[in-house]
Coordinates of C-alpha atoms in Angstrom, one line a residue:
X409 CA 5.0 39.0 -1.8
X410 CA 2.1 41.0 -0.8
X411 CA 2.3 41.9 2.9
X412 CA 0.4 40.3 5.6
X413 CA -3.0 42.1 6.5
X414 CA -3.4 43.4 3.0
X415 CA -6.8 42.9 1.5
X416 CA -6.3 40.1 -1.2
X417 CA -7.0 41.4 -4.7
X418 CA -10.2 40.3 -6.5
X419 CA -10.0 38.3 -9.6
X420 CA -11.9 35.8 -11.9
X421 CA -10.4 33.2 -13.7
X422 CA -11.1 30.1 -15.8
X423 CA -11.2 26.9 -13.7
X424 CA -12.5 24.9 -16.8
X425 CA -13.1 25.6 -20.5
X426 CA -16.5 27.2 -19.7
X427 CA -16.6 28.1 -15.9
X428 CA -14.7 31.0 -14.1
X429 CA -14.1 31.2 -10.2
X430 CA -14.2 34.6 -8.8
X431 CA -12.3 35.1 -5.3
X432 CA -15.0 37.2 -3.9
X433 CA -17.5 34.2 -4.4
X434 CA -15.4 32.3 -1.8
X435 CA -16.0 34.7 1.2
X436 CA -16.7 32.8 4.3
X437 CA -14.0 30.3 3.5
X438 CA -10.4 30.3 4.0
X439 CA -8.7 30.4 0.5
X440 CA -5.3 28.7 -0.1
X441 CA -3.7 30.3 -3.0
X442 CA -1.1 28.2 -4.7
X443 CA 0.6 29.9 -7.5
X444 CA 3.0 27.5 -9.4
X445 CA 5.1 27.7 -12.6
X446 CA 3.8 25.1 -15.0
X447 CA 1.7 22.5 -15.5
X448 CA 3.4 18.9 -16.2
X449 CA 6.6 20.1 -14.5
X450 CA 8.1 17.3 -12.0
X451 CA 8.4 19.5 -9.2
X452 CA 4.8 21.2 -9.6
X453 CA 3.3 17.7 -10.3
X454 CA 4.5 16.7 -6.9
X455 CA 3.7 19.7 -5.1
X456 CA 0.0 19.7 -6.3
X457 CA -0.3 16.0 -5.6
X458 CA 0.8 16.6 -2.0
X459 CA -2.0 19.5 -1.9
X460 CA -4.5 16.8 -3.4
X461 CA -3.7 14.4 -0.7
X462 CA -4.4 17.1 1.9
X463 CA -7.4 18.4 0.9
X464 CA -9.4 16.5 3.7
X465 CA -6.9 18.2 6.3
X466 CA -7.5 21.8 4.4
X467 CA -11.4 21.2 4.4
X468 CA -11.5 20.5 8.1
X469 CA -10.1 24.1 8.5
X470 CA -12.8 25.3 6.0
X471 CA -10.3 26.1 3.6
X472 CA -10.7 25.9 -0.3
X473 CA -7.6 25.1 -2.4
X474 CA -6.9 27.0 -5.7
X475 CA -3.9 26.3 -7.9
X476 CA -2.9 29.0 -10.4
X477 CA -0.4 29.3 -13.5
X478 CA -0.1 31.0 -16.7
X479 CA -1.2 27.5 -18.4
X480 CA -4.2 27.3 -20.7
X481 CA -7.6 26.2 -19.1
X482 CA -7.1 23.2 -21.8
X483 CA -3.5 22.5 -20.4
X484 CA -5.1 22.5 -16.9
X485 CA -8.1 20.1 -17.7
X486 CA -5.6 17.5 -18.9
X487 CA -3.2 17.9 -16.1
X488 CA -6.0 17.9 -13.5
X489 CA -7.7 14.7 -15.0
X490 CA -4.0 12.9 -15.7
X491 CA -3.5 13.5 -11.7
X492 CA -7.0 13.2 -10.4
X493 CA -6.8 16.6 -8.6
X494 CA -9.9 17.4 -6.6
X495 CA -9.6 21.1 -6.4
X496 CA -9.4 23.9 -9.3
X497 CA -6.6 25.1 -11.3
X498 CA -7.3 28.5 -12.6
X499 CA -5.6 29.8 -15.8
X500 CA -3.9 33.1 -15.6
X501 CA -3.2 32.9 -19.3
X502 CA -4.5 36.2 -21.0
X503 CA -3.6 38.5 -20.3
X504 CA -0.6 36.2 -19.1
X505 CA 0.0 36.4 -15.5
X506 CA -2.2 39.2 -14.6
X507 CA -3.3 37.8 -11.4
X508 CA 0.2 36.6 -10.5
X509 CA 1.2 40.0 -10.9
X510 CA -1.4 41.6 -8.6
X511 CA 0.2 39.2 -6.0
X512 CA 3.9 40.1 -6.7
X513 CA 4.1 36.1 -7.6
X514 CA 5.1 36.5 -11.4
X515 CA 8.6 35.9 -12.8
X516 CA 8.5 38.2 -15.7
X517 CA 12.2 37.0 -16.9
X518 CA 10.8 33.4 -17.3
X519 CA 7.0 34.1 -18.0
X520 CA 5.7 31.8 -15.3
X521 CA 4.5 32.3 -11.8
X522 CA 6.6 32.1 -8.7
X523 CA 6.0 29.0 -6.4
X524 CA 4.1 31.2 -3.9
X525 CA 1.4 30.5 -1.3
X526 CA -1.2 32.9 0.2
X527 CA -3.6 31.8 2.9
X528 CA -6.5 34.3 2.8
X529 CA -9.0 34.7 5.5
X530 CA -13.1 34.2 5.6
X531 CA -13.1 38.0 5.2
X532 CA -10.5 38.1 2.2
X533 CA -7.5 39.3 4.2
X534 CA -4.0 38.0 3.6
X535 CA -2.9 36.0 6.9
X536 CA -0.1 34.4 5.7
X537 CA 2.5 33.9 2.9
X538 CA 5.4 32.0 1.6
X539 CA 7.7 32.1 -1.5
X540 CA 9.4 28.9 -2.2
X541 CA 13.0 28.8 -3.7
X542 CA 12.9 27.9 -7.5
X543 CA 13.0 24.1 -7.7
X544 CA 11.7 23.4 -4.3
X545 CA 8.6 21.5 -3.3
X546 CA 7.3 23.7 -0.3
X547 CA 4.8 20.6 0.8
X548 CA 1.8 21.1 2.8
X549 CA 3.3 21.4 6.5
X550 CA 3.7 25.3 6.4
X551 CA 0.0 25.8 5.0
X552 CA -1.1 23.3 7.7
X553 CA 0.5 25.4 10.5
X554 CA -0.6 28.7 9.4
X555 CA -4.2 27.5 9.0
X556 CA -3.8 26.0 12.7
X557 CA -2.2 29.3 13.9
X558 CA -5.1 31.5 12.2
X559 CA -7.9 29.3 13.8
X560 CA -6.1 29.8 17.3
X561 CA -6.6 33.6 16.9

């Protein structure tokens, strides 16, 4: 995982089949980057559903949630529609896992993202990170605690 205090690496990935999101476009907001292994997997579906339910809490901290996996923009579109997600899922598809590698969140052995979370402040600096054990849903409590701590400083 990248160290706390590190400038978050810039990236631009597809959020929809024809629209990209660039990290620098989100300056002025906190950004929650949630790397996850795969669309449609049970643990990932549960994890992202919890985040979707916590969106209003994240927004109170001026934080934008973004999910990232190596799945295609087409898979993300179907997955997001199926689960009624209200946050972007970015496709780190080709070159596969390039952004996850920048964030030291790529599992090369299995060809998927690790289940990791970064909290980036309004200036683009990493202020919190967490690597979840394989197969464990980290929930939203850690993110909310980190947002609360960041707002108090």
